[in-house]
Amino acid sequence: MISSTFEYERVSTVAEAIERLQAAGGEAKLLAGGHSLLPMMKLRLASPGKLIDISAVQELHGIVREPDGLVVGALTTHAHVASSPMVREYLPALAQAASKVGDLQVRNRGTLGGNLSHADMASDLPAVALAYEAEVYVVTMDGEETLQAEEFFLGPLLTAMPENSVMRSVKFRTPPSGSKSVYEKVPHPASGYAVVGIAAVVAVNEDNVVTHARIGITGAADVAYRARGVEDALIGKAFTEEAIQSAAVYASDDGMIAGDLYASEAYRRQLCKVHTARALRKLLAQ
Amino acid sequence: MASVFGSTLKRREDPRLITGNGQYSEDIQLPGMLYASVLRSPHAHARIVNINTDAAKALEGVVAVYTGKDLEGKIGTVPTAWLPPDSNIQTPPHEVLAVNKVRYVGDGVALVVAENRYVARDAVDLIQVTYAPLPAVAEQEQAIADGAPILHDGVENNVAFHWQAGNATDDVFENAEVIVKQRFRQQRLIPNPMEPRAATAQYNPATGEMTLWATSQNPHIHRFLLSGILGIPENKLRIVSVDVGGGFGAKIACYPDEAMVAYAARDLKRPVKWVEDRRENFLVTSHGRDMVLDVEFAGTKDGDFTAIRVKNIANMGAYLSTAGPGVPTILFGLIVPGAYKIPYAAVDVYGVFTNTTPTDAYRGAGRPEATYLLERMVDLFAAEIGKDPVEVRRRNLIQSHEFPYNTAMGLEYDSGNYEVALDKALAMVGYEELRQKQQELRSQGRHLGIGVTTYVEICGLGPSQVAGAVGFQGGLWESATVRVHPTGKVTVFTGASPHGQGEETTFAQIVSQRLGVPFEDIEVVHGDTNRIAMGWGTYGSRTTPVGGNAIAVAVDKVLEKAKKIAAHMLEVSEEDVRFEDGKYSVEGAPTRSVTIQEVTLQAYLAWNLPQGVEPALEGTAFYDPVNFVYPFGTHICVVEVDEETGDIDLVKYVAVDDCGRVINPMVAEGQVHGGIVQGIGQALWEGAVYDEQAQLLTGTFMDYAMPKARFFKEFETAFTETPAPQNPLGVKGIGETGTIASTPTVVNAVMDALRPFGVKDINMPLTPERVWNAIEKGRQEA
């Protein structure tokens, strides 16, 4: 598997990367961990004339705690996210999802920013970004921009990233105190991508009434979505098995559910329902 | 000396492989070497209108571009080497590069040779081909229907061959108390060895010698066939396959690519290397299985089996691959009665051309397909008469005192102790308790299933006389030379061609035990036609039963001569010499002795040899077995099915196999494990899918689900040892038993779990969705 010929350049700052992107006039792609782009190039599904390697840009690495969330640098690897004590404590569903991306080698090389900007419809992280109401910080030619997770993912392999921009970091908001969260995944037996992946965040008050519910679902539709039908059915109700069952039936209502060779639309709807219920049951049991 | 034969010794091939010191075909680096890349058809069926290679030739670094027209008359076609008798087999030419028409996606259209592999690959994209697409057909029943596109001129209805065997007439079925009928679909599988194919060719213009390093399970067969294609005499053609990263049948066949690479090396007088990429491996290297099977099974209400009859429509792909036609006929048909006393059996097989990758042997080759349908039918039959599937099996198994046993298909099974293996497996799994647990869980809405297979395999291919009778265009004996060097070190040359199975270890164990020299002093050489006189290779679980026994016979020839010399050295007659643990001693005076090493040195010095004995010490055997061997066993699987999702949890897997005497338990167990994994791969995950235009939809590891280690829990394995009675070592094959037994075992278990839903069969692979659909359908019908 050999890609077509391309030029390669390594940059050390975000500004330099943007300048090079601009200079290449749409012919260039950013290279981070290389685990989404390079396979596509080897299959000759993508043939960029130039790769701008940003892996050495120091400002894009690392995880920082802020009062309302954790800011994860775009070049932070899945392995780093999965093993970070801060992520595990405050955003357990993110740590779980990162630990289920690809295999060990992919997690050691692949980056959070690369994953999100590649926007595979079956990628794990978009579900978590939605459930934690993430904000994506982007640097463009004209300065900084902030995009909400829900407006970021537009379709398969399509995001709202402006032209010639670099993703700097992503803030995952820590949910209200007392929240519990979980990521539940059905991996495709070949690719390991999510046939469905469900990130669920739920908070209850002292009377066991649901005060906060965020459900992000990936893999099932052409783009990851918030299962608002499930959230609405939960909020204000006592968090019980009965509530879970009656809420889970709405799991596939908010996405354009898609079928493929492995799982039909009807079956994906079933998986959305069953695994949303199972994710919520895990929270109920915690 | 502790017994080497039967001991778990670590595989001696592993250190070099795991430290990156293997010698794969890709590792060969030669001065001035060029690289080749193949342009392949994107159409499943199309006429080639025009090919323009100008731009490719103009690319800097491109040395040559060949099309089918360029090679016409200069190179032969790719032959088919298994022609089942009385089958009206059609072998239309398989051109090395398509000249007028392409017949599947991946068919070779042009070959580029360039200074490096990157330029070669880029140049492929610069070749402009004008195609006139034709209607295509991927599925065999559609291909034989009237009006289907015809692949090869003169091959009516795309029927490549029609073969029948056995006898089970209508009246047998009309008079039967119970008849069960079922259609099974053996889906197409893609072998996917870890190492794709590769070839490096070097031509010596001074001597006319061609050396081809190639990924082969049978280098001498490749020499035999490539010699014909290339017009290079066998004594000028050397095939080398030292380390090969798995084959599973896919490296038996002779392919166009290796021939083209050799052709180009001769034409350009420079070495040429070609390495298949993974995409090409999916598209071009032979596929396996792909049969539509209609089965009728007859028996009595008490549970006796009386007859089985099968119609098999087999998808052969676009051309008949080297051994392809033998798979759905001989290798499939002869084992249809399995381990049971079934008086009547018959098969009716059609081989069909389609616009798909050619099919050939894939681990088990015909025998998994036959075993699958039989073991599935036994379960359906047991359900029909309301009896436990184990009880029904036990009632019909061939009894140990009935061997040798002649089957309805004309085979003579050598030996067996089927019930011992069955009872051992039942005990290991705790069958009775499991059945109780199953009842308890069912009352809680949980679905446990227990699947059992009692199989027998035909392997150790095989007596050459039989090979001839069944249309195999070669012999099936094996060669071995055991050369004892003056210092007592030993080199073993085998015509078998192990490619991952571990025979460098187990063959050394055979020699160590028999010749009494240390294991460490024995080197096993294979995979080089210039070092080994002749051989037929590794497939059909023949390496140990045929190649291993050839070595045993060769050792015996060494010992026969050594004993003469030893007697002479000890100044006694041969009858008074005793051989044990590598030492010749005088009967009744054990202190008077000489070692095999001392004898060997004298054999080479030849200062004082007995009258008429030649110097040196080596033995060569050309061992032709008198029969196949028939390993057997019982596999049991326990699954739990999730009724909400259709997910299958592999709760437990027990395998009891009998391959005669076991040379190295760890190596044998490794074969069983690998086999089980591949067999379950077919049951649950794997399957090639073509669309209506005959495009392969599952052409990458993103779509085609290979089994992975994390899919499995531990396997519980055990052996029973019933020595093979018809060969010196008492051994049978173990390379394919796991694949043969595990597929029906798992599917039987899932069907058992789904009994409450009235589900009788689900097409493989049993994906969660298919299982869920079957449950939902069962619910609606209930």
Short mmCIF file of N, CA and C in Angstrom, two decimals, chain B residues 118 188 278 327 386 596:
data_model
loop_
_atom_site.label_atom_id
_atom_site.label_comp_id
_atom_site.label_asym_id
_atom_site.label_seq_id
_atom_site.Cartn_x
_atom_site.Cartn_y
_atom_site.Cartn_z
N TYR B 118 8.09 2.66 -5.57
CA TYR B 118 7.20 3.82 -5.56
C TYR B 118 6.90 4.29 -6.99
N ARG B 188 -18.16 -17.43 1.22
CA ARG B 188 -16.79 -17.29 0.71
C ARG B 188 -15.89 -16.68 1.79
N ARG B 278 -1.82 -5.52 0.55
CA ARG B 278 -2.94 -6.19 1.22
C ARG B 278 -4.21 -6.13 0.40
N VAL B 327 -11.36 -29.36 -4.58
CA VAL B 327 -11.88 -29.02 -3.26
C VAL B 327 -13.37 -29.39 -3.10
N GLY B 386 -36.79 -35.81 18.31
CA GLY B 386 -36.93 -35.50 19.73
C GLY B 386 -35.93 -36.22 20.62
N ILE B 596 26.59 -44.01 17.67
CA ILE B 596 26.24 -43.72 16.27
C ILE B 596 27.24 -42.72 15.68
#
